mmCIF file of N, CA and C in Angstrom:
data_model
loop_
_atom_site.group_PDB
_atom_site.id
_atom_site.type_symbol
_atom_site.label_atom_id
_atom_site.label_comp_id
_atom_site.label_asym_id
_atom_site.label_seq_id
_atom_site.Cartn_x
_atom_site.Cartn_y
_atom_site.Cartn_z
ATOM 1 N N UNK A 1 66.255 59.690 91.131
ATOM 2 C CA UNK A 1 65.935 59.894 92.522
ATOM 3 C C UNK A 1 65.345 58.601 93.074
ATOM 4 N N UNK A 2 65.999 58.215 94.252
ATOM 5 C CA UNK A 2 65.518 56.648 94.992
ATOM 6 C C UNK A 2 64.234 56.893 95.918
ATOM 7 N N UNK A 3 63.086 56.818 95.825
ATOM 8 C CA UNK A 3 62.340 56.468 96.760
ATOM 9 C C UNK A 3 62.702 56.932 98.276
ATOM 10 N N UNK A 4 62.068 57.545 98.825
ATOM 11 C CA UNK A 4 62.073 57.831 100.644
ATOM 12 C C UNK A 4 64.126 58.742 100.557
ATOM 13 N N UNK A 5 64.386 59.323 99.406
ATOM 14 C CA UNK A 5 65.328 60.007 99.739
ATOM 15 C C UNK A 5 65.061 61.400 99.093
ATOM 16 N N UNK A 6 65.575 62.803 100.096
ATOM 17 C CA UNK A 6 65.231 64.098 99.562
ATOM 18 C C UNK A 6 65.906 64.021 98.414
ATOM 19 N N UNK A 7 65.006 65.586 97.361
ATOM 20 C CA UNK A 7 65.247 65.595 95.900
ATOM 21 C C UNK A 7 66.922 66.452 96.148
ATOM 22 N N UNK A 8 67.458 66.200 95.263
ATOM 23 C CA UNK A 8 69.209 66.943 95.707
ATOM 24 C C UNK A 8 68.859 68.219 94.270
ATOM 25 N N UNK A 9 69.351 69.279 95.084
ATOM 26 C CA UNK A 9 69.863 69.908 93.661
ATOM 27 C C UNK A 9 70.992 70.801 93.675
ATOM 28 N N UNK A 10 71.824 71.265 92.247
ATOM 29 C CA UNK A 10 72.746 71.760 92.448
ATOM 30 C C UNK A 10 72.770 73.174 92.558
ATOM 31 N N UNK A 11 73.872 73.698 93.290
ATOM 32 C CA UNK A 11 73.711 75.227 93.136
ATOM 33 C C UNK A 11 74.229 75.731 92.050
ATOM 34 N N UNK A 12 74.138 76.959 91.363
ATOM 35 C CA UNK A 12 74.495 77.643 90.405
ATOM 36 C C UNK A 12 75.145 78.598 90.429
ATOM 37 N N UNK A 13 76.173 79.137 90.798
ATOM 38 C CA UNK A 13 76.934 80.586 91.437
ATOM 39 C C UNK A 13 76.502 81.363 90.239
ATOM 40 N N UNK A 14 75.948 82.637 89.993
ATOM 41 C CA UNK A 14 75.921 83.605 88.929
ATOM 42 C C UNK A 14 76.548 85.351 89.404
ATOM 43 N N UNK A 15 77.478 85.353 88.390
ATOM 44 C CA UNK A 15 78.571 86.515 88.607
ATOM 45 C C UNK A 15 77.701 87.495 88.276
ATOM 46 N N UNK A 16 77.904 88.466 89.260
ATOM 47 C CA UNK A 16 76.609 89.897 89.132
ATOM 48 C C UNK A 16 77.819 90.681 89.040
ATOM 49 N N UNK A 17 78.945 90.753 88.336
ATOM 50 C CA UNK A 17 79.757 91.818 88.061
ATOM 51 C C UNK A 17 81.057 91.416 88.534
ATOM 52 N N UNK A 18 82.322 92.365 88.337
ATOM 53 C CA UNK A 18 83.058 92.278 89.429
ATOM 54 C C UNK A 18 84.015 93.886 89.693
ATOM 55 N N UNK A 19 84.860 93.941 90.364
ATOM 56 C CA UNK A 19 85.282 94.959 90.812
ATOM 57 C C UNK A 19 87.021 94.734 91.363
ATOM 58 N N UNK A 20 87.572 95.438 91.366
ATOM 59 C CA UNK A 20 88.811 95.711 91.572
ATOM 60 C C UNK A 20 89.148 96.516 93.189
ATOM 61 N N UNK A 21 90.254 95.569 93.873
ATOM 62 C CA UNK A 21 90.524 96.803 95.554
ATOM 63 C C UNK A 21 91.764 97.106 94.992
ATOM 64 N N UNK A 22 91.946 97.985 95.245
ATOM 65 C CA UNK A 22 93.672 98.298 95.560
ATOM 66 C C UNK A 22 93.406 98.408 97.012
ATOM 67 N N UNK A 23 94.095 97.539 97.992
ATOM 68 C CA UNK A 23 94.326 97.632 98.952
ATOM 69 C C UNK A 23 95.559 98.245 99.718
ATOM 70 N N UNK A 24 95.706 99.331 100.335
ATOM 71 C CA UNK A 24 96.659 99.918 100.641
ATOM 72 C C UNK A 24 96.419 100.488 102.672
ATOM 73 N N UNK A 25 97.623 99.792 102.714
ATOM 74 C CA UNK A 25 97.372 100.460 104.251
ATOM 75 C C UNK A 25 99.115 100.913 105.048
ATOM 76 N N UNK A 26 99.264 101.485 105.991
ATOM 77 C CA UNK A 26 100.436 101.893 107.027
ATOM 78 C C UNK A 26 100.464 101.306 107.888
ATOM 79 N N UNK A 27 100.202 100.092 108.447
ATOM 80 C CA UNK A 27 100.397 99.806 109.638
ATOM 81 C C UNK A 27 100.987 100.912 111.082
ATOM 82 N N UNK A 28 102.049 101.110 110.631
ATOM 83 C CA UNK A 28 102.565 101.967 111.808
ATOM 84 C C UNK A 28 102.326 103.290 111.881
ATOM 85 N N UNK A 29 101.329 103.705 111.085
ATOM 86 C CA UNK A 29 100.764 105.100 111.120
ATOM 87 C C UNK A 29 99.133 104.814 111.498
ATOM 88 N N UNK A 30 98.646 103.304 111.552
ATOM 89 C CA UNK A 30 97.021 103.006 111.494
ATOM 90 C C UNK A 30 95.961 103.682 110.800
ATOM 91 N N UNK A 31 96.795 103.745 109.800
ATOM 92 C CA UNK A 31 96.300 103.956 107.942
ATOM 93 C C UNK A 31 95.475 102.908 107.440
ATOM 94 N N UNK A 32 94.845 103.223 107.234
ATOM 95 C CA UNK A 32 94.573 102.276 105.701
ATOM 96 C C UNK A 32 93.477 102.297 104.762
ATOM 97 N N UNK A 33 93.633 102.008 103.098
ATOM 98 C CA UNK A 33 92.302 102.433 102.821
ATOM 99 C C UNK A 33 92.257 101.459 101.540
ATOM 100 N N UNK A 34 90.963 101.586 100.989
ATOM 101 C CA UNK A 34 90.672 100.641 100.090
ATOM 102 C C UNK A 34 90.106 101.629 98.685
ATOM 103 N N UNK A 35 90.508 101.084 97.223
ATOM 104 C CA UNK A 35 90.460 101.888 96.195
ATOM 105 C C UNK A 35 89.856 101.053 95.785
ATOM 106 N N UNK A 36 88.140 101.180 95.332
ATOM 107 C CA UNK A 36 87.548 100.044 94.275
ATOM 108 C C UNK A 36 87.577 101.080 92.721
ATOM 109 N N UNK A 37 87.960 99.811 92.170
ATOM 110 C CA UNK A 37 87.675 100.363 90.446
ATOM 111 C C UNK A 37 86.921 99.440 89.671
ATOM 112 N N UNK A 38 86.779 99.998 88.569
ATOM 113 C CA UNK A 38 86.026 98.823 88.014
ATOM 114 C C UNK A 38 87.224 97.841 86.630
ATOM 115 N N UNK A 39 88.459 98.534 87.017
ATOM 116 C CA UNK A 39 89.578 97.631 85.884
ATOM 117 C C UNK A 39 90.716 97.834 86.850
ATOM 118 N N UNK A 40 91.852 96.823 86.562
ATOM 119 C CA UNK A 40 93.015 96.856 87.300
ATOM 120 C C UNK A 40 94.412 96.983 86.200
ATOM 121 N N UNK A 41 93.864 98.175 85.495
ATOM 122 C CA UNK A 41 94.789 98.317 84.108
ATOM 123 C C UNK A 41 96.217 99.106 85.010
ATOM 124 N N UNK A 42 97.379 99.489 84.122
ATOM 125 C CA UNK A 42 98.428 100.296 84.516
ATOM 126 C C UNK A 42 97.648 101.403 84.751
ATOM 127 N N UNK A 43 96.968 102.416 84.085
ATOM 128 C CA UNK A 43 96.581 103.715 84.366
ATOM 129 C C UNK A 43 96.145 103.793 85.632
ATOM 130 N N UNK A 44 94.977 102.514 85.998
ATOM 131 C CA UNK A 44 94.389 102.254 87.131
ATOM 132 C C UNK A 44 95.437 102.306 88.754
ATOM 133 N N UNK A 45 96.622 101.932 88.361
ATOM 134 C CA UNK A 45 96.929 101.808 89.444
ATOM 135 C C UNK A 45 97.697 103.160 89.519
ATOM 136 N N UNK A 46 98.578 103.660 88.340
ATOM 137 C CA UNK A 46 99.194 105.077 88.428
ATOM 138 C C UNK A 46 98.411 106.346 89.368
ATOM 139 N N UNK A 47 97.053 106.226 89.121
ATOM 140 C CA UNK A 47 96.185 106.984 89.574
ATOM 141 C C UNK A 47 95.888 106.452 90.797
ATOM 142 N N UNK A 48 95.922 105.536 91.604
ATOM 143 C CA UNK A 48 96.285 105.314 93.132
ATOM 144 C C UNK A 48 97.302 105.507 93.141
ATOM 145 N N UNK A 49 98.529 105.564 92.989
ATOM 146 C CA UNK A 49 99.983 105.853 93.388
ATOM 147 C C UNK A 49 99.814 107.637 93.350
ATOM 148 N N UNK A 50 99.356 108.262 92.381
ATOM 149 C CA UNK A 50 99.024 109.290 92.488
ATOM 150 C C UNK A 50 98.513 109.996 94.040
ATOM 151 N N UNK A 51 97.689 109.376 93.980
ATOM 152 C CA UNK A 51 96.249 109.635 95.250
ATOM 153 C C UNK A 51 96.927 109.579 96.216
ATOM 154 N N UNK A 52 97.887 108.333 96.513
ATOM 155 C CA UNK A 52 98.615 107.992 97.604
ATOM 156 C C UNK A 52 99.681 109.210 97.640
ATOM 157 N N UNK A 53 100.145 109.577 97.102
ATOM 158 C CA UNK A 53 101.375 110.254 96.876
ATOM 159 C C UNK A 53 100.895 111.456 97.417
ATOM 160 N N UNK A 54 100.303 112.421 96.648
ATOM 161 C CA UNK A 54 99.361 113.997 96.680
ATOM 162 C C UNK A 54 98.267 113.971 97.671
ATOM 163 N N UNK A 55 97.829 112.798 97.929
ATOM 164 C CA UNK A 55 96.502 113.236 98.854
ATOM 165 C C UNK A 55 97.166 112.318 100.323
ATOM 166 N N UNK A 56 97.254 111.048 99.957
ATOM 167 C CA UNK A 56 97.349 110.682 101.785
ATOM 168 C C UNK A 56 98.743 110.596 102.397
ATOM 169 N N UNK A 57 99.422 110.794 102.015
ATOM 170 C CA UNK A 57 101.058 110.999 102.278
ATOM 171 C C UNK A 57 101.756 111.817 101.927
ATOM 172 N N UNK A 58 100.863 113.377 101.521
ATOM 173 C CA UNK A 58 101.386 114.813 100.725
ATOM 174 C C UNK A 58 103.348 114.891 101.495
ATOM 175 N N UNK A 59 103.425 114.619 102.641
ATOM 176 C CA UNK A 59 104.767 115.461 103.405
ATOM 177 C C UNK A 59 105.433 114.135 103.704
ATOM 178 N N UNK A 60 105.214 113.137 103.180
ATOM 179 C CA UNK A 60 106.165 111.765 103.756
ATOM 180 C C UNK A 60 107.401 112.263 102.476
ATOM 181 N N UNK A 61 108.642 112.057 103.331
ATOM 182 C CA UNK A 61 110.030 111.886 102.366
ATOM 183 C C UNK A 61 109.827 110.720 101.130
ATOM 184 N N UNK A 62 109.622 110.284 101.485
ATOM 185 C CA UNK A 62 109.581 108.333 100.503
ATOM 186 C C UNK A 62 108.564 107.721 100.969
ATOM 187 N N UNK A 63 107.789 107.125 100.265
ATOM 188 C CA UNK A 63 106.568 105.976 100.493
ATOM 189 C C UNK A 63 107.006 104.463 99.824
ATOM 190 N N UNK A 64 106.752 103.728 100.948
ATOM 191 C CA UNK A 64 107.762 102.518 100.827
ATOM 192 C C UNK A 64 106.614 101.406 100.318
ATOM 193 N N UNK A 65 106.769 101.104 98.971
ATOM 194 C CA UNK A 65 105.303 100.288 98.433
ATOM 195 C C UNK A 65 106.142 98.881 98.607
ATOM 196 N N UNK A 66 105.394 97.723 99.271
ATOM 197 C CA UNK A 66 105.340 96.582 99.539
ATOM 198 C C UNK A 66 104.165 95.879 98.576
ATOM 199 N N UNK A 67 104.556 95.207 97.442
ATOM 200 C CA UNK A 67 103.438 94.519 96.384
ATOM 201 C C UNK A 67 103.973 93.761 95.653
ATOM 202 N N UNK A 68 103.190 93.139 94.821
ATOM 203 C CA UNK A 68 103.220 91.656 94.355
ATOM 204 C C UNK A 68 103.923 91.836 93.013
ATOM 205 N N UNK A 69 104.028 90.969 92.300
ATOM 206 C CA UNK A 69 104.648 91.249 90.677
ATOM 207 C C UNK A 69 104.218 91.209 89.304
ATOM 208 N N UNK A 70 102.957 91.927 89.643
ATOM 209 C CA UNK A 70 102.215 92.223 88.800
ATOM 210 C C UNK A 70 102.412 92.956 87.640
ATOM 211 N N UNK A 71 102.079 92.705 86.473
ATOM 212 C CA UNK A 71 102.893 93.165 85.808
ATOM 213 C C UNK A 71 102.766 95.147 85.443
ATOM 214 N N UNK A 72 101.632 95.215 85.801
ATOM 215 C CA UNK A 72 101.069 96.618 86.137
ATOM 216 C C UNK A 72 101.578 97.184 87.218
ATOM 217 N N UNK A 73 102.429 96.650 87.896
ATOM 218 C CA UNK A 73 103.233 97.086 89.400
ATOM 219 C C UNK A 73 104.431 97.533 89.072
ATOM 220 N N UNK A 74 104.519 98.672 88.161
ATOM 221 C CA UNK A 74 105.786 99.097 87.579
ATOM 222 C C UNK A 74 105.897 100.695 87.795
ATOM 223 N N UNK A 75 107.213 101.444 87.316
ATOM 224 C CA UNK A 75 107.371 102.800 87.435
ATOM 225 C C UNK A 75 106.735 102.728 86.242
ATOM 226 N N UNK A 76 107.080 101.929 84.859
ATOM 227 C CA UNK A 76 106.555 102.457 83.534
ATOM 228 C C UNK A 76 104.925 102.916 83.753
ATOM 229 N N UNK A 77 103.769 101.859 84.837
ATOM 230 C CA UNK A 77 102.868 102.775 84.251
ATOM 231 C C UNK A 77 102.879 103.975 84.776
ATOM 232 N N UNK A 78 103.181 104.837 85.795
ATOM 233 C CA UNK A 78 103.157 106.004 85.921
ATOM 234 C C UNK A 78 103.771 106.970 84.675
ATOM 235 N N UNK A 79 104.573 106.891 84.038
ATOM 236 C CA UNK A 79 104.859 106.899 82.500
ATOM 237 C C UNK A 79 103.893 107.009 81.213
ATOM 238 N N UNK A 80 103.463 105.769 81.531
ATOM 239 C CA UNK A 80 101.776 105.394 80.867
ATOM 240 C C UNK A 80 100.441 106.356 80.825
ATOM 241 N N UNK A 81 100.700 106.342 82.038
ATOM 242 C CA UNK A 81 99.490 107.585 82.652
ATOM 243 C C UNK A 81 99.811 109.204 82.581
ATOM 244 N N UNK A 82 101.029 109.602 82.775
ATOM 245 C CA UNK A 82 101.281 111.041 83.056
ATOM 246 C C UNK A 82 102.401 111.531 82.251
ATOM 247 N N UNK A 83 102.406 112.608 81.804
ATOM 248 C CA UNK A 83 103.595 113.563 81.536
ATOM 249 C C UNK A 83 105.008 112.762 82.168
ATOM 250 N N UNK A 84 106.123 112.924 81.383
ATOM 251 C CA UNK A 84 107.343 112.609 81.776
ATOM 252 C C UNK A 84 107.578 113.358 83.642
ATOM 253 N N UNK A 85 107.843 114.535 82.971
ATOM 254 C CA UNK A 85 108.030 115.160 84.435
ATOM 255 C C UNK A 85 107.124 114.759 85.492
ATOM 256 N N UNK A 86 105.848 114.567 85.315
ATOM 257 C CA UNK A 86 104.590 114.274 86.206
ATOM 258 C C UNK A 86 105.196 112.562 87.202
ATOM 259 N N UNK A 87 105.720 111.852 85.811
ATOM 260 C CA UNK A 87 105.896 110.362 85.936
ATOM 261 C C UNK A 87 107.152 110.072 87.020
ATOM 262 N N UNK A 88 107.984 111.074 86.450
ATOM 263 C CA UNK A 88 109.386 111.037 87.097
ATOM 264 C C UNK A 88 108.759 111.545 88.653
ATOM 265 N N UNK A 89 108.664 112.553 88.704
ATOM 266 C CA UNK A 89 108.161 113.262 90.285
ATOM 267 C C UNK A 89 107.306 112.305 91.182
ATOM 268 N N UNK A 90 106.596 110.966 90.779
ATOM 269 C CA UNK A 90 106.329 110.526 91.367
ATOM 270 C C UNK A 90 107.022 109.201 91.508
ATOM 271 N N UNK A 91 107.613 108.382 90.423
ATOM 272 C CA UNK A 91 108.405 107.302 90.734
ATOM 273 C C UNK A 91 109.793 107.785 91.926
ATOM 274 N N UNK A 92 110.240 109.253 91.839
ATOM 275 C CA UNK A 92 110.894 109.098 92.849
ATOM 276 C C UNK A 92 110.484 109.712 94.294
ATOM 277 N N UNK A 93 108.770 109.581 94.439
ATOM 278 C CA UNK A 93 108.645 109.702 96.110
ATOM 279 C C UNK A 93 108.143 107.940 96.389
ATOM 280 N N UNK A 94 108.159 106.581 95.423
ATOM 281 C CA UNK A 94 108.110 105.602 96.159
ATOM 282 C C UNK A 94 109.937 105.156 96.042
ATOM 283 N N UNK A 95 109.878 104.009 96.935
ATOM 284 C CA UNK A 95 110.995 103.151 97.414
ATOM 285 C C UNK A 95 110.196 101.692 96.961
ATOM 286 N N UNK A 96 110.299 100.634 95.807
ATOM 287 C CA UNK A 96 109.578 99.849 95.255
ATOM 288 C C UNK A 96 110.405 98.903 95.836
ATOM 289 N N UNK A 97 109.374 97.773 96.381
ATOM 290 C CA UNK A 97 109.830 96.144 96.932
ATOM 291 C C UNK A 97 108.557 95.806 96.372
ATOM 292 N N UNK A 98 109.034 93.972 96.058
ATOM 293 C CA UNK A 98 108.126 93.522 95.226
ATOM 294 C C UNK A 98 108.329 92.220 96.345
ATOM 295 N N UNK A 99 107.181 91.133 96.528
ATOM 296 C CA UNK A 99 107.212 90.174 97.473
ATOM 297 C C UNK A 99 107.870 89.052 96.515
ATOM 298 N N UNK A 100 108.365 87.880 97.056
ATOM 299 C CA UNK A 100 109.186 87.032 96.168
ATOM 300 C C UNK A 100 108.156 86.695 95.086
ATOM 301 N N UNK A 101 108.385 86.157 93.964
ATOM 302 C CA UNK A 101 107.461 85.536 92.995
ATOM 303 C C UNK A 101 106.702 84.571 93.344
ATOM 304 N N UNK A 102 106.842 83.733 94.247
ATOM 305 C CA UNK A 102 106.155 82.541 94.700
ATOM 306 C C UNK A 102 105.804 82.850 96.216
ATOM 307 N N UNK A 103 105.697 84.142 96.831
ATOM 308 C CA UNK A 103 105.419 84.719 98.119
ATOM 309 C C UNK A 103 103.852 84.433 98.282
ATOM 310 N N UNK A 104 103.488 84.641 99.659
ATOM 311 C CA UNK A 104 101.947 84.961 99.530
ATOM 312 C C UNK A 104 101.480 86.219 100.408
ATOM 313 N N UNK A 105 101.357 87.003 98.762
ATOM 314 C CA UNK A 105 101.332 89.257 99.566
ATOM 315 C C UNK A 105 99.876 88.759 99.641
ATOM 316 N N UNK A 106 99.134 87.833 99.357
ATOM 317 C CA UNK A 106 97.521 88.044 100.467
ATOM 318 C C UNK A 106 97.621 88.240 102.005
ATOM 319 N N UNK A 107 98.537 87.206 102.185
ATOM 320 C CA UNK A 107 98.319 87.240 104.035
ATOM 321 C C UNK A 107 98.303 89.367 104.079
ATOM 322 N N UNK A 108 98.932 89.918 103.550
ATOM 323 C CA UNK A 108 98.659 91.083 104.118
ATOM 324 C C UNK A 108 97.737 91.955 103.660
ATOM 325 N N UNK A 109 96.974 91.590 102.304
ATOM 326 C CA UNK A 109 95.448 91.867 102.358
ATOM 327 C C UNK A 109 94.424 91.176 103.463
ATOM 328 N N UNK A 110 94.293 89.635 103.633
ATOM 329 C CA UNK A 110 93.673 89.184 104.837
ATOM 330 C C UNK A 110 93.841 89.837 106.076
ATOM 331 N N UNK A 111 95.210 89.906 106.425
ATOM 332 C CA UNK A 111 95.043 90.853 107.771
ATOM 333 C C UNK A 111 94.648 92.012 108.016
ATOM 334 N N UNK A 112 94.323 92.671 106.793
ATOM 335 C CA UNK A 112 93.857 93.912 106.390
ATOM 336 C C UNK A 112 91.897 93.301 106.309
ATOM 337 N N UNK A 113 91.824 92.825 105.653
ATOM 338 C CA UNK A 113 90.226 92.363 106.068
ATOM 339 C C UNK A 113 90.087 92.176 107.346
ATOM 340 N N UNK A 114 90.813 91.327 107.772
ATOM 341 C CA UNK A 114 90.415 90.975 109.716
ATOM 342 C C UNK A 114 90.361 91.819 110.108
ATOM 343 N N UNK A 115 91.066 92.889 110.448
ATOM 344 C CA UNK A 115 90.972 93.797 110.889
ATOM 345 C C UNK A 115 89.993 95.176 110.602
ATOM 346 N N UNK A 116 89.491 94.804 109.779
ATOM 347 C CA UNK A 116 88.305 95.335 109.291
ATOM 348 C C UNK A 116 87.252 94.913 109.928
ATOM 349 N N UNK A 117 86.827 93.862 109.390
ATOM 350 C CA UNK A 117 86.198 92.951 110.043
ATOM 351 C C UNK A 117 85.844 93.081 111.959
ATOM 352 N N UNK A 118 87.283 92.477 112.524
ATOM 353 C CA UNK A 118 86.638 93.114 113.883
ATOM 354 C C UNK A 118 86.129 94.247 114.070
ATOM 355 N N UNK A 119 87.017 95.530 113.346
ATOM 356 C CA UNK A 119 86.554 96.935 114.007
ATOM 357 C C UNK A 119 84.812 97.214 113.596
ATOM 358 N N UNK A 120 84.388 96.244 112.673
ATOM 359 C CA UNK A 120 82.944 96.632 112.085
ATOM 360 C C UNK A 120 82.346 95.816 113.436
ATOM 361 N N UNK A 121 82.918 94.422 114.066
ATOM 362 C CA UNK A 121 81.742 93.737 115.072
ATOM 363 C C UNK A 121 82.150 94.552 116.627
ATOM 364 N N UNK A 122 83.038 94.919 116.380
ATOM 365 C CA UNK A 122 83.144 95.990 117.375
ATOM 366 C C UNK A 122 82.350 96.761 117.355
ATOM 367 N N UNK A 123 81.879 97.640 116.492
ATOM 368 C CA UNK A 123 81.070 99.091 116.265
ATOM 369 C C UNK A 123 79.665 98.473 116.758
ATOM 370 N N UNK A 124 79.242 97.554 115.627
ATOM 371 C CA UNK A 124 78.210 96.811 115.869
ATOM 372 C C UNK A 124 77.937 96.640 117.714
ATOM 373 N N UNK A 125 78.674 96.289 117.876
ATOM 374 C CA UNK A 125 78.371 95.290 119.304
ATOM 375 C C UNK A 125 77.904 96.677 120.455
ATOM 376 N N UNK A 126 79.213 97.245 120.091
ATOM 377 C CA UNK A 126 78.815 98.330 120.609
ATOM 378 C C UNK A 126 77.487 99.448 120.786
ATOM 379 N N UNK A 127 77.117 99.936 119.680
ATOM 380 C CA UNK A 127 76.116 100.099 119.013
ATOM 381 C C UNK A 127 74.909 99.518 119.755
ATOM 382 N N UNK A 128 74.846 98.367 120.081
ATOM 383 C CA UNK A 128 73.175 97.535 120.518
ATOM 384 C C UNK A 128 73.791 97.580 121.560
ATOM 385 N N UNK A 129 74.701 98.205 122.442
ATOM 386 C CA UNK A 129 75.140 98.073 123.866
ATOM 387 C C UNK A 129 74.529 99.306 124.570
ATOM 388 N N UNK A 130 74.266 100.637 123.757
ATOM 389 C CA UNK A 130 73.429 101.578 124.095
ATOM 390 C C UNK A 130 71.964 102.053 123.689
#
């Protein structure tokens, strides 16, 4: 340290855990919802495809999954996770697209944060407006 200059120091980032989103939304229905887990195994995601399937899209004909190429982004894990019949009954209510290999499927998690994001400084703003 030189004389007549402040002391510098470095920061230290320390990981307090981490966590898993499955991010899933409809745009044209103004859906959307977020699945935290604490692993992003095959079972993990079978059991959101599940959820999605039986709970938030019970009467849709086909659910059209738009995702990355992960290798857990398969019909097998629903397979993995459930009974044959269980596995089959649900690989055929999605329609599977995968984004190119060198794509970037964030931009449509980010726009999914932004939009989060405003509707929370919206509420907010609102909120201290009454």
């Amino acid at each position: 340290m030189k004389s007549g200059r402040p002391a510098r120091y470095d920061y230290e980032y320390e990981r307090n855990g981490t966590a898993n989103l499955f991010m899933m939304f409809a745009p044209l229905e103004g859906w959307r919802h977020v699945k935290v887990t604490d692993r992003h195994t095959s079972v993990d995601y079978a059991q959101v495809l599940k959820e999605l399937s039986d709970s938030s899209f019970p009467d849709a004909e086909k659910i059209i999954l738009v995702q990355d190429n992960l290798n857990t982004h398969t019909p097998a894990s629903l397979y993995e996770a459930f009974p044959a019949d269980e596995a089959r009954r649900l690989v055929e209510r999605f329609e599977w697209h995968y984004t190119p290999k060198h794509g970037s499927w964030l931009n449509l998690g980010s726009l999914h944060e932004s939009a989060l994001s405003v509707r929370h400084l919206e509420h907010c703003a609102n909120s201290r407006r009454q």
